[in-house]
Amino acid sequence: MSPVRSPARIRRAAPALDQRVAAAVVFAATMFISIMDVTIVNVALPSIARDFGASTGSIELVVIGYLVSLAVFIPASGWLGDRFGTKRVFLVALAAFTAASALCGAATSLDALVGFRMLQGVGGGILMPVGTAMLFRVFPPEQRVRAARVVIVPTVIAPAAGPVLGGILTDHLSWHWVFLVNLPVGLAVFVFGLVFLAEHREPGAAGRFDLVGFVLAAAGFALILYALSSGPGSGWASAKVGVAGSVGLAATVLMVIWERRRDRPLLALRLLGERLFRATNLTMLFATMAFLGTLYLIPLFLQDARGVNATTAGLALFPEALGVLAGSQLAGRGYPRIGPRRLMVFGLLLVAAMLASISRMDLATSIWLIRAMMFLVGTGMGFVFLSAQTAAFARISPVDTGQASTLFNMQRQLASALGVGLVTTALTLFAPAGAKTTAAAAGNAAAYHGAFLVAAALAVVAAGFALTVRDSDAANTMRPHTPDGLTAPRDDDLVDGGIPVAA
C-alpha cells in the first residue's frame, strides 16, 4: 500500500500550471459562489421564515448578519494577505466559507442560521480583496484587460444567476440547498488552489498589526452597512438605524485621523491620493450604486407590482449579465486604442438613458422589452467594469496591491448597500399618498418611476467622475504586450534611481 501523500508532495508531483491561469480559475469560481450567496439567499427568505415561524424583521438578520460580518473583516484582509501569504489566507478563508455554507444548510433554528451566516461573512470578507490582489499581482499592467475580463464574469453573472438558481432550488428542493450548492464548488477550488497556486508575501509592507485601526475600521464600516441595510425596512428615523449610523460615522472619522498619523496603517488611505485610483474608485462607487440598485428594483417590480413568480423575475433580470459579457468583450477590444475614459463615459451614459427609459414602464409593458433594456444596461456596465478595473491598479505598485484591493472592495460593498438603500427610500418618497410604507410602495407601479430616475441620476454622476480620468495615467495598461510578455519601461515606471517597478 502506498503511503498517504502530503500536500507538499502532491504539489511537487503536479504538472506546472501558469500562475495567471491558476489565479484566474480560483478567483472566478470562488467569487462566483461568494457573490451569488447574497442574491440566492434573498429568494429563499420567505421559505426560511415559514419554516422557522420568523417575522419579516427577524428574517432580515440572515442577510444583514452576513453583510455586517463581511464588513468587519474586509479592512484586515490586505494586512493578512501581506503578512501570512495570499495563498494561505485565501484558502483558509475559502475553507471557512465552505464549512459555514454546510452549517447554514443544516441549521435547525433561525439563531443558528444567523450565526453560521456571520461565519460565512468572515470567509467572504477576506476572499474578495485577497483574491483580487492575488489576481492582479500575476497579471502585468499590459495584460490587465485580460484580468479584468476574469473579474467581470463572476461579478456580473453571479448576482443575476442567484435569483434564478435560488428560485429553482427553493421551489423544487428546499431552502437548505441555496447554501449546500456552495459545497462542491468550494471543495473543488480548495483542492485546485492547494495544488497549483503559488504563495506570495509582503512581510515588509505588513508591519505590526494595527489593532486600534482594525477596531475603528471594522466598527465604522460594519455599523454604516448595518444602518444602510436596515434603514429602508425599519425607517431612517428609527433609533437603531440612527444610533448605528451615527456611531459608524464617528468611528470612521476617528479611523481616518488615526490611520493618517501612522507610518504603517492597517488601511493605506494615502493610496486614495493617487489620481487615477481615486477617480476610478469614485466612478465605480456611483456606477455600482446605480447598477445594484437596478438589480434590486427590477425583480421587486415584477413580483410585487406585476405578480410574477421568483423564477420569472430572475429570468427577466438575467439578460443584463449577457449584456455585461458582450459589453466587456467590445470594451476589451477597444481599450488599448480608446482608453478607459471615453469607454466609461459612453457606457454610463448608455446606462443612464436605459434607466430613464425603464422609469416609464408600467404594468402593461412587455417583459421582452424589459429584458431588452436590461441587456443594454448590462452592455453599458460592461464598458464601465472592464475599463475601471483594468485602469484602477495601473499606478499601484505590487507592494501596495493588497492594500489597494482592500480599499477597492470596501468601496464595492459600500456601493451595494448605498444603492439599495437609496432606491428603496426613493420608492417610498415617490409613492402616492397612502402608500408611504416600503411594503405598500413596492406594490405601486408609480413609485418605481422616481426610483429608476434616481438610479439614472447616479449613473450620470458616475459619468462625471469618469470624465476626470486621464488616459495617460493608465497608459501602461493600454500597451500591447509582446509574445514574451515584456514591454519597454516608461519614465514613470521607474523609481529609486531607475529600477523598474515590477507588475
Short mmCIF file of C-alpha atoms in Angstrom, two decimals:
data_model
loop_
_atom_site.label_atom_id
_atom_site.label_comp_id
_atom_site.label_asym_id
_atom_site.label_seq_id
_atom_site.Cartn_x
_atom_site.Cartn_y
_atom_site.Cartn_z
CA MET A 1 0.00 0.00 0.00
CA SER A 2 1.43 3.37 -0.99
CA PRO A 3 1.82 5.93 1.79
CA VAL A 4 -0.53 8.92 2.03
CA ARG A 5 0.99 11.81 0.14
CA SER A 6 1.32 15.19 1.82
CA PRO A 7 0.04 18.38 0.14
CA ALA A 8 3.64 19.45 -0.46
CA ARG A 9 4.40 16.16 -2.27
CA ILE A 10 1.21 16.48 -4.30
CA ARG A 11 2.25 19.99 -5.37
CA ARG A 12 5.70 18.77 -6.41
CA ALA A 13 4.19 15.92 -8.42
CA ALA A 14 1.54 18.07 -10.09
CA PRO A 15 2.25 19.42 -13.58
CA ALA A 16 3.32 23.05 -13.78
CA LEU A 17 0.49 25.48 -14.42
CA ASP A 18 0.77 29.12 -15.47
CA GLN A 19 0.04 31.20 -12.37
CA ARG A 20 -2.18 33.51 -14.38
CA VAL A 21 -4.38 30.55 -15.32
CA ALA A 22 -4.36 29.16 -11.79
CA ALA A 23 -5.23 32.50 -10.18
CA ALA A 24 -7.94 33.20 -12.76
CA VAL A 25 -9.63 29.82 -12.25
CA VAL A 26 -9.54 30.06 -8.46
CA PHE A 27 -10.68 33.68 -8.40
CA ALA A 28 -13.55 33.26 -10.88
CA ALA A 29 -15.01 30.17 -9.21
CA THR A 30 -14.67 31.47 -5.66
CA MET A 31 -16.01 34.93 -6.41
CA PHE A 32 -18.97 33.38 -8.18
CA ILE A 33 -20.19 31.45 -5.14
CA SER A 34 -19.39 34.22 -2.64
CA ILE A 35 -21.13 36.98 -4.64
CA MET A 36 -24.06 34.78 -5.65
CA ASP A 37 -24.56 33.89 -1.99
CA VAL A 38 -26.17 37.29 -1.36
CA THR A 39 -28.83 37.22 -4.09
CA ILE A 40 -29.55 33.48 -3.96
CA VAL A 41 -30.48 33.73 -0.28
CA ASN A 42 -32.86 36.66 -0.82
CA VAL A 43 -35.19 34.47 -2.88
CA ALA A 44 -35.29 31.81 -0.15
CA LEU A 45 -36.09 34.19 2.74
CA PRO A 46 -39.90 33.72 2.65
CA SER A 47 -39.46 29.93 2.79
CA ILE A 48 -36.96 30.20 5.65
CA ALA A 49 -39.35 32.50 7.55
CA ARG A 50 -42.20 29.99 7.17
CA ASP A 51 -40.06 27.07 8.36
CA PHE A 52 -38.84 28.90 11.47
CA GLY A 53 -42.01 30.91 12.10
CA ALA A 54 -39.97 34.12 11.93
CA SER A 55 -41.22 37.66 11.38
CA THR A 56 -40.08 39.86 8.48
CA GLY A 57 -37.88 41.90 10.82
CA SER A 58 -36.21 38.79 12.23
CA ILE A 59 -35.58 37.08 8.91
CA GLU A 60 -33.67 40.13 7.62
CA LEU A 61 -30.90 39.20 10.07
CA VAL A 62 -29.98 36.32 7.75
CA VAL A 63 -28.87 38.90 5.17
CA ILE A 64 -27.77 41.71 7.46
CA GLY A 65 -25.68 39.40 9.68
CA TYR A 66 -23.72 38.25 6.64
CA LEU A 67 -23.13 41.80 5.37
CA VAL A 68 -22.01 43.10 8.77
CA SER A 69 -19.60 40.20 9.30
CA LEU A 70 -18.28 40.74 5.79
CA ALA A 71 -17.66 44.40 6.62
CA VAL A 72 -15.75 43.60 9.82
CA PHE A 73 -13.05 41.54 8.13
CA ILE A 74 -12.54 43.33 4.82
CA PRO A 75 -10.31 46.04 6.42
CA ALA A 76 -7.91 43.42 7.78
CA SER A 77 -7.72 41.35 4.59
CA GLY A 78 -4.86 43.31 2.98
CA TRP A 79 -2.65 43.04 6.07
CA LEU A 80 -3.41 39.32 6.49
CA GLY A 81 -2.50 38.54 2.88
CA ASP A 82 0.74 40.52 3.03
CA ARG A 83 1.77 39.07 6.39
CA PHE A 84 0.85 35.39 6.04
CA GLY A 85 0.71 34.96 2.27
CA THR A 86 -2.16 35.41 -0.17
CA LYS A 87 -2.46 31.69 -0.94
CA ARG A 88 -2.61 30.60 2.69
CA VAL A 89 -5.07 33.30 3.75
CA PHE A 90 -7.24 32.77 0.68
CA LEU A 91 -7.51 29.01 1.24
CA VAL A 92 -8.28 29.40 4.96
CA ALA A 93 -11.00 31.92 4.10
CA LEU A 94 -12.40 29.60 1.43
CA ALA A 95 -12.43 26.69 3.90
CA ALA A 96 -14.31 28.84 6.43
CA PHE A 97 -16.83 29.98 3.81
CA THR A 98 -17.43 26.43 2.56
CA ALA A 99 -17.74 24.94 6.05
CA ALA A 100 -20.14 27.72 7.08
CA SER A 101 -22.24 27.00 3.96
CA ALA A 102 -22.63 23.39 5.10
CA LEU A 103 -23.59 24.55 8.60
CA CYS A 104 -26.15 27.00 7.18
CA GLY A 105 -27.70 24.21 5.12
CA ALA A 106 -28.00 22.07 8.24
CA ALA A 107 -29.30 24.84 10.56
CA THR A 108 -32.35 23.91 12.63
CA SER A 109 -33.15 27.34 14.09
CA LEU A 110 -33.06 30.96 12.99
CA ASP A 111 -30.46 31.87 15.62
CA ALA A 112 -28.16 29.10 14.41
CA LEU A 113 -28.62 30.16 10.78
CA VAL A 114 -27.77 33.79 11.57
CA GLY A 115 -24.67 32.69 13.48
CA PHE A 116 -23.48 30.47 10.64
CA ARG A 117 -24.15 33.27 8.14
CA MET A 118 -21.86 35.52 10.15
CA LEU A 119 -19.16 32.84 9.91
CA GLN A 120 -19.74 32.83 6.16
CA GLY A 121 -19.19 36.57 6.20
CA VAL A 122 -15.78 36.11 7.85
CA GLY A 123 -14.64 33.99 4.92
CA GLY A 124 -16.36 36.15 2.30
CA GLY A 125 -14.89 39.37 3.67
CA ILE A 126 -11.37 38.03 3.24
CA LEU A 127 -11.88 36.15 -0.02
CA MET A 128 -12.74 39.07 -2.27
CA PRO A 129 -9.88 41.52 -1.57
CA VAL A 130 -7.21 38.82 -1.17
CA GLY A 131 -8.39 37.12 -4.36
CA THR A 132 -8.31 40.42 -6.27
CA ALA A 133 -4.76 41.16 -5.06
CA MET A 134 -3.67 37.64 -5.99
CA LEU A 135 -5.07 38.03 -9.50
CA PHE A 136 -3.62 41.47 -10.25
CA ARG A 137 -0.17 40.50 -8.96
CA VAL A 138 0.22 37.75 -11.55
CA PHE A 139 -1.06 39.87 -14.46
CA PRO A 140 1.37 42.64 -15.52
CA PRO A 141 -0.22 46.02 -16.41
CA GLU A 142 -0.27 45.38 -20.17
CA GLN A 143 -2.35 42.22 -19.53
CA ARG A 144 -4.80 43.77 -17.05
CA VAL A 145 -7.55 43.82 -19.67
CA ARG A 146 -7.40 40.02 -19.63
CA ALA A 147 -7.52 40.02 -15.84
CA ALA A 148 -10.50 42.39 -15.86
CA ARG A 149 -12.37 40.01 -18.13
CA VAL A 150 -11.88 37.31 -15.49
CA VAL A 151 -13.10 39.64 -12.73
CA ILE A 152 -16.23 40.59 -14.66
CA VAL A 153 -17.54 37.04 -15.16
CA PRO A 154 -18.33 36.23 -11.51
CA THR A 155 -19.09 39.84 -10.64
CA VAL A 156 -21.99 40.12 -13.07
CA ILE A 157 -23.14 36.55 -13.70
CA ALA A 158 -23.43 35.67 -10.01
CA PRO A 159 -25.91 38.41 -8.96
CA ALA A 160 -28.12 37.60 -11.96
CA ALA A 161 -27.86 33.81 -11.60
CA GLY A 162 -28.62 33.94 -7.86
CA PRO A 163 -32.36 34.73 -8.07
CA VAL A 164 -32.89 32.17 -10.86
CA LEU A 165 -30.99 29.35 -9.16
CA GLY A 166 -32.39 30.29 -5.75
CA GLY A 167 -35.94 30.18 -7.06
CA ILE A 168 -35.43 26.79 -8.71
CA LEU A 169 -33.76 25.23 -5.66
CA THR A 170 -36.31 26.65 -3.23
CA ASP A 171 -39.32 25.70 -5.36
CA HIS A 172 -38.20 22.18 -6.28
CA LEU A 173 -35.96 21.10 -3.35
CA SER A 174 -35.79 23.29 -0.23
CA TRP A 175 -34.16 26.48 1.04
CA HIS A 176 -31.33 24.38 2.55
CA TRP A 177 -29.93 23.88 -0.95
CA VAL A 178 -29.25 27.56 -1.55
CA PHE A 179 -26.38 27.06 0.92
CA LEU A 180 -25.43 23.45 0.13
CA VAL A 181 -24.90 24.32 -3.55
CA ASN A 182 -21.64 26.03 -2.48
CA LEU A 183 -20.06 22.80 -1.20
CA PRO A 184 -18.93 21.05 -4.43
CA VAL A 185 -17.50 24.26 -5.88
CA GLY A 186 -15.80 25.26 -2.63
CA LEU A 187 -14.19 21.84 -2.13
CA ALA A 188 -13.02 21.55 -5.76
CA VAL A 189 -11.50 25.05 -5.76
CA PHE A 190 -9.78 24.44 -2.41
CA VAL A 191 -8.01 21.32 -3.74
CA PHE A 192 -7.13 23.04 -7.02
CA GLY A 193 -5.73 26.09 -5.21
CA LEU A 194 -3.78 23.95 -2.74
CA VAL A 195 -2.04 22.17 -5.60
CA PHE A 196 -1.50 24.88 -8.19
CA LEU A 197 -1.38 28.33 -6.54
CA ALA A 198 1.98 29.87 -5.66
CA GLU A 199 2.48 31.72 -2.39
CA HIS A 200 3.15 35.46 -2.22
CA ARG A 201 4.02 37.51 0.87
CA GLU A 202 4.88 41.14 1.51
CA PRO A 203 6.03 40.92 5.16
CA GLY A 204 7.98 44.17 4.94
CA ALA A 205 4.84 46.03 3.88
CA ALA A 206 2.64 44.46 6.55
CA GLY A 207 4.44 45.61 9.68
CA ARG A 208 2.76 45.11 13.08
CA PHE A 209 -0.98 44.61 13.19
CA ASP A 210 -2.78 47.91 13.78
CA LEU A 211 -5.33 46.81 16.40
CA VAL A 212 -6.77 50.28 17.02
CA GLY A 213 -7.16 50.89 13.30
CA PHE A 214 -8.83 47.50 12.87
CA VAL A 215 -11.36 48.09 15.67
CA LEU A 216 -12.25 51.56 14.37
CA ALA A 217 -12.43 50.49 10.71
CA ALA A 218 -14.39 47.31 11.43
CA ALA A 219 -16.85 49.07 13.75
CA GLY A 220 -17.31 52.05 11.43
CA PHE A 221 -17.76 50.06 8.24
CA ALA A 222 -19.97 47.39 9.83
CA LEU A 223 -22.27 49.88 11.57
CA ILE A 224 -22.63 52.03 8.45
CA LEU A 225 -23.55 48.97 6.37
CA TYR A 226 -25.96 47.85 9.09
CA ALA A 227 -27.68 51.26 9.07
CA LEU A 228 -27.88 51.34 5.27
CA SER A 229 -29.24 47.79 5.13
CA SER A 230 -31.77 48.28 7.94
CA GLY A 231 -32.91 51.82 7.08
CA PRO A 232 -35.30 51.02 4.23
CA GLY A 233 -37.17 48.38 6.24
CA SER A 234 -37.04 49.86 9.75
CA GLY A 235 -37.27 53.51 8.72
CA TRP A 236 -34.43 56.02 8.61
CA ALA A 237 -35.81 57.76 11.70
CA SER A 238 -35.75 54.60 13.85
CA ALA A 239 -33.47 54.64 16.89
CA LYS A 240 -31.38 51.61 15.91
CA VAL A 241 -30.66 52.97 12.45
CA GLY A 242 -29.82 56.44 13.78
CA VAL A 243 -27.54 55.16 16.53
CA ALA A 244 -25.77 52.66 14.26
CA GLY A 245 -25.23 55.24 11.52
CA SER A 246 -24.01 57.95 13.91
CA VAL A 247 -21.61 55.67 15.78
CA GLY A 248 -20.40 54.20 12.48
CA LEU A 249 -19.64 57.63 11.02
CA ALA A 250 -17.89 58.72 14.22
CA ALA A 251 -15.75 55.56 14.24
CA THR A 252 -14.89 56.09 10.58
CA VAL A 253 -13.78 59.69 11.19
CA LEU A 254 -11.61 58.57 14.12
CA MET A 255 -10.19 55.78 11.98
CA VAL A 256 -9.15 58.23 9.26
CA ILE A 257 -7.48 60.50 11.83
CA TRP A 258 -5.68 57.56 13.45
CA GLU A 259 -4.55 55.94 10.20
CA ARG A 260 -3.18 59.16 8.72
CA ARG A 261 -0.84 59.51 11.72
CA ARG A 262 0.66 56.01 11.45
CA ASP A 263 3.70 55.06 9.41
CA ARG A 264 2.22 51.63 8.58
CA PRO A 265 -1.55 51.87 8.90
CA LEU A 266 -3.95 48.97 8.52
CA LEU A 267 -5.65 50.85 5.66
CA ALA A 268 -3.33 52.69 3.28
CA LEU A 269 -5.62 55.69 2.79
CA ARG A 270 -2.72 57.52 1.13
CA LEU A 271 -3.47 55.44 -1.98
CA LEU A 272 -6.63 57.49 -2.46
CA GLY A 273 -4.33 60.42 -3.10
CA GLU A 274 -3.21 58.72 -6.31
CA ARG A 275 -5.22 60.49 -9.03
CA LEU A 276 -6.21 57.51 -11.18
CA PHE A 277 -7.00 55.17 -8.29
CA ARG A 278 -9.22 57.83 -6.68
CA ALA A 279 -11.06 58.70 -9.90
CA THR A 280 -11.78 55.07 -10.82
CA ASN A 281 -12.98 54.28 -7.29
CA LEU A 282 -15.38 57.24 -7.31
CA THR A 283 -16.64 56.23 -10.75
CA MET A 284 -17.18 52.65 -9.61
CA LEU A 285 -18.86 53.77 -6.38
CA PHE A 286 -21.68 55.61 -8.16
CA ALA A 287 -21.85 53.22 -11.12
CA THR A 288 -22.23 50.24 -8.78
CA MET A 289 -24.88 52.10 -6.76
CA ALA A 290 -26.92 52.61 -9.95
CA PHE A 291 -26.35 49.05 -11.17
CA LEU A 292 -27.09 47.15 -7.97
CA GLY A 293 -29.99 49.45 -7.14
CA THR A 294 -31.48 48.49 -10.51
CA LEU A 295 -30.86 44.77 -9.91
CA TYR A 296 -32.83 45.18 -6.68
CA LEU A 297 -35.70 47.15 -8.25
CA ILE A 298 -36.44 45.02 -11.31
CA PRO A 299 -37.38 41.74 -9.55
CA LEU A 300 -39.21 43.73 -6.86
CA PHE A 301 -41.31 45.48 -9.52
CA LEU A 302 -42.05 42.26 -11.39
CA GLN A 303 -43.00 40.26 -8.28
CA ASP A 304 -44.77 42.83 -6.11
CA ALA A 305 -46.31 45.13 -8.72
CA ARG A 306 -46.95 42.64 -11.55
CA GLY A 307 -47.32 39.42 -9.55
CA VAL A 308 -44.90 37.13 -11.40
CA ASN A 309 -43.06 34.35 -9.56
CA ALA A 310 -39.43 34.47 -8.45
CA THR A 311 -38.13 32.32 -11.32
CA THR A 312 -39.77 34.52 -13.98
CA ALA A 313 -38.45 37.67 -12.31
CA GLY A 314 -34.96 36.20 -12.18
CA LEU A 315 -35.06 35.24 -15.86
CA ALA A 316 -36.14 38.78 -16.75
CA LEU A 317 -33.06 40.07 -14.93
CA PHE A 318 -30.58 37.65 -16.48
CA PRO A 319 -30.14 39.47 -19.85
CA GLU A 320 -28.15 42.18 -18.03
CA ALA A 321 -25.45 39.60 -17.32
CA LEU A 322 -25.31 38.68 -21.01
CA GLY A 323 -25.11 42.38 -21.81
CA VAL A 324 -22.17 42.86 -19.44
CA LEU A 325 -20.31 39.99 -21.08
CA ALA A 326 -20.98 41.44 -24.54
CA GLY A 327 -20.02 44.96 -23.47
CA SER A 328 -16.82 43.80 -21.79
CA GLN A 329 -15.75 41.95 -24.94
CA LEU A 330 -16.29 45.07 -27.05
CA ALA A 331 -14.54 47.26 -24.49
CA GLY A 332 -11.64 44.83 -24.23
CA ARG A 333 -11.01 45.09 -27.95
CA GLY A 334 -11.13 48.87 -27.97
CA TYR A 335 -9.37 49.59 -24.66
CA PRO A 336 -5.75 49.74 -25.97
CA ARG A 337 -6.74 52.31 -28.64
CA ILE A 338 -9.56 54.27 -26.96
CA GLY A 339 -8.53 54.19 -23.29
CA PRO A 340 -10.68 53.94 -20.16
CA ARG A 341 -12.07 57.50 -20.01
CA ARG A 342 -14.23 57.52 -23.13
CA LEU A 343 -15.29 53.89 -22.73
CA MET A 344 -16.57 54.52 -19.20
CA VAL A 345 -18.35 57.76 -20.12
CA PHE A 346 -20.07 56.10 -23.09
CA GLY A 347 -21.12 53.10 -21.01
CA LEU A 348 -22.51 55.22 -18.18
CA LEU A 349 -24.49 57.50 -20.49
CA LEU A 350 -25.98 54.39 -22.13
CA VAL A 351 -26.92 53.06 -18.69
CA ALA A 352 -28.48 56.39 -17.71
CA ALA A 353 -30.52 56.52 -20.93
CA MET A 354 -31.80 52.97 -20.46
CA LEU A 355 -32.71 53.55 -16.81
CA ALA A 356 -34.60 56.71 -17.78
CA SER A 357 -36.48 54.62 -20.35
CA ILE A 358 -37.18 51.86 -17.82
CA SER A 359 -38.64 54.50 -15.48
CA ARG A 360 -41.52 54.92 -17.94
CA MET A 361 -42.62 51.27 -17.85
CA ASP A 362 -45.98 50.32 -16.38
CA LEU A 363 -47.96 47.17 -15.61
CA ALA A 364 -48.64 46.59 -19.33
CA THR A 365 -45.02 46.93 -20.51
CA SER A 366 -43.85 43.84 -22.39
CA ILE A 367 -41.48 41.71 -20.34
CA TRP A 368 -39.42 41.23 -23.53
CA LEU A 369 -38.94 44.99 -23.75
CA ILE A 370 -37.77 44.99 -20.12
CA ARG A 371 -35.33 42.20 -20.95
CA ALA A 372 -34.01 44.14 -23.95
CA MET A 373 -33.46 47.28 -21.88
CA MET A 374 -31.72 45.26 -19.15
CA PHE A 375 -29.42 43.80 -21.81
CA LEU A 376 -28.43 47.33 -22.85
CA VAL A 377 -27.96 48.36 -19.20
CA GLY A 378 -25.60 45.40 -18.87
CA THR A 379 -23.79 46.31 -22.08
CA GLY A 380 -23.10 49.81 -20.77
CA MET A 381 -21.90 48.45 -17.44
CA GLY A 382 -19.59 46.03 -19.28
CA PHE A 383 -17.74 49.05 -20.72
CA VAL A 384 -17.50 50.56 -17.23
CA PHE A 385 -16.48 47.47 -15.27
CA LEU A 386 -13.75 46.35 -17.64
CA SER A 387 -12.27 49.82 -18.08
CA ALA A 388 -12.35 50.79 -14.39
CA GLN A 389 -10.97 47.50 -13.11
CA THR A 390 -8.22 47.50 -15.72
CA ALA A 391 -7.16 51.09 -15.04
CA ALA A 392 -7.64 51.26 -11.25
CA PHE A 393 -4.39 49.47 -10.34
CA ALA A 394 -2.29 50.86 -13.21
CA ARG A 395 -0.14 53.05 -10.95
CA ILE A 396 -0.28 50.85 -7.84
CA SER A 397 2.97 49.04 -7.02
CA PRO A 398 2.98 45.28 -6.25
CA VAL A 399 3.78 46.08 -2.60
CA ASP A 400 0.61 48.18 -2.32
CA THR A 401 -1.65 45.88 -4.36
CA GLY A 402 -3.07 44.11 -1.30
CA GLN A 403 -3.94 47.39 0.40
CA ALA A 404 -5.39 48.86 -2.79
CA SER A 405 -7.54 45.76 -3.25
CA THR A 406 -8.89 46.16 0.29
CA LEU A 407 -9.94 49.75 -0.39
CA PHE A 408 -11.43 48.82 -3.76
CA ASN A 409 -13.55 46.05 -2.21
CA MET A 410 -14.66 48.25 0.69
CA GLN A 411 -15.92 50.77 -1.86
CA ARG A 412 -17.81 48.00 -3.69
CA GLN A 413 -19.56 46.76 -0.53
CA LEU A 414 -20.46 50.31 0.48
CA ALA A 415 -21.85 50.99 -3.00
CA SER A 416 -24.05 47.90 -2.80
CA ALA A 417 -25.66 48.97 0.47
CA LEU A 418 -25.94 52.63 -0.60
CA GLY A 419 -27.52 51.76 -3.94
CA VAL A 420 -30.20 49.50 -2.49
CA GLY A 421 -30.84 51.91 0.39
CA LEU A 422 -31.29 54.91 -1.92
CA VAL A 423 -33.64 53.27 -4.42
CA THR A 424 -35.71 51.69 -1.64
CA THR A 425 -36.06 55.06 0.05
CA ALA A 426 -36.99 56.59 -3.32
CA LEU A 427 -39.81 54.04 -3.61
CA THR A 428 -41.48 55.43 -0.52
CA LEU A 429 -40.76 59.08 -1.35
CA PHE A 430 -42.28 58.85 -4.84
CA ALA A 431 -45.22 56.65 -3.83
CA PRO A 432 -48.71 58.22 -3.92
CA ALA A 433 -50.34 59.32 -0.68
CA GLY A 434 -51.40 56.36 1.42
CA ALA A 435 -48.55 54.13 0.18
CA LYS A 436 -45.69 55.51 2.23
CA THR A 437 -44.57 52.24 3.83
CA THR A 438 -41.94 50.22 1.98
CA ALA A 439 -44.28 47.27 1.52
CA ALA A 440 -47.13 49.40 0.15
CA ALA A 441 -44.84 51.40 -2.13
CA ALA A 442 -43.25 48.23 -3.54
CA GLY A 443 -46.62 47.15 -4.89
CA ASN A 444 -47.36 50.51 -6.52
CA ALA A 445 -46.11 50.86 -10.10
CA ALA A 446 -45.98 54.67 -9.93
CA ALA A 447 -43.43 54.54 -7.12
CA TYR A 448 -40.89 52.88 -9.41
CA HIS A 449 -40.76 55.79 -11.86
CA GLY A 450 -38.92 58.02 -9.41
CA ALA A 451 -36.75 55.19 -8.07
CA PHE A 452 -35.41 54.34 -11.54
CA LEU A 453 -34.77 58.03 -12.22
CA VAL A 454 -32.67 58.14 -9.05
CA ALA A 455 -30.66 55.20 -10.39
CA ALA A 456 -30.26 57.04 -13.73
CA ALA A 457 -29.02 60.13 -11.89
CA LEU A 458 -26.41 58.02 -10.08
CA ALA A 459 -25.14 56.81 -13.46
CA VAL A 460 -24.83 60.42 -14.65
CA VAL A 461 -22.84 61.33 -11.52
CA ALA A 462 -20.56 58.35 -12.21
CA ALA A 463 -20.05 59.63 -15.77
CA GLY A 464 -18.98 62.97 -14.32
CA PHE A 465 -16.27 61.28 -12.26
CA ALA A 466 -15.24 59.18 -15.27
CA LEU A 467 -14.52 62.43 -17.13
CA THR A 468 -11.78 63.16 -14.56
CA VAL A 469 -9.87 60.01 -15.53
CA ARG A 470 -6.75 60.70 -17.61
CA ASP A 471 -5.90 58.04 -20.16
CA SER A 472 -2.23 58.97 -19.86
CA ASP A 473 -2.26 57.75 -16.25
CA ALA A 474 -3.37 54.31 -17.44
CA ALA A 475 -1.00 54.19 -20.43
CA ASN A 476 0.87 51.13 -19.14
CA THR A 477 -2.38 49.10 -19.26
CA MET A 478 -3.01 50.18 -22.86
CA ARG A 479 0.30 48.97 -24.29
CA PRO A 480 0.07 45.70 -26.25
CA HIS A 481 2.36 43.07 -24.76
CA THR A 482 4.96 41.18 -26.76
CA PRO A 483 4.99 37.37 -27.06
CA ASP A 484 7.49 37.13 -24.20
CA GLY A 485 5.28 39.38 -22.05
CA LEU A 486 7.86 42.19 -21.86
CA THR A 487 7.42 45.87 -22.64
CA ALA A 488 9.84 48.75 -22.62
CA PRO A 489 9.55 50.72 -19.38
CA ARG A 490 8.24 54.27 -19.45
CA ASP A 491 9.74 57.09 -17.41
CA ASP A 492 7.00 56.90 -14.79
CA ASP A 493 7.55 53.13 -14.40
CA LEU A 494 10.97 53.87 -12.85
CA VAL A 495 11.64 54.55 -9.20
CA ASP A 496 14.59 54.59 -6.87
CA GLY A 497 17.22 55.62 -9.36
CA GLY A 498 15.86 53.84 -12.43
CA ILE A 499 14.82 50.46 -11.05
CA PRO A 500 11.73 49.25 -12.98
CA VAL A 501 8.60 48.70 -10.92
CA ALA A 502 7.58 45.08 -11.39
CA ALA A 503 3.91 44.48 -12.10
#
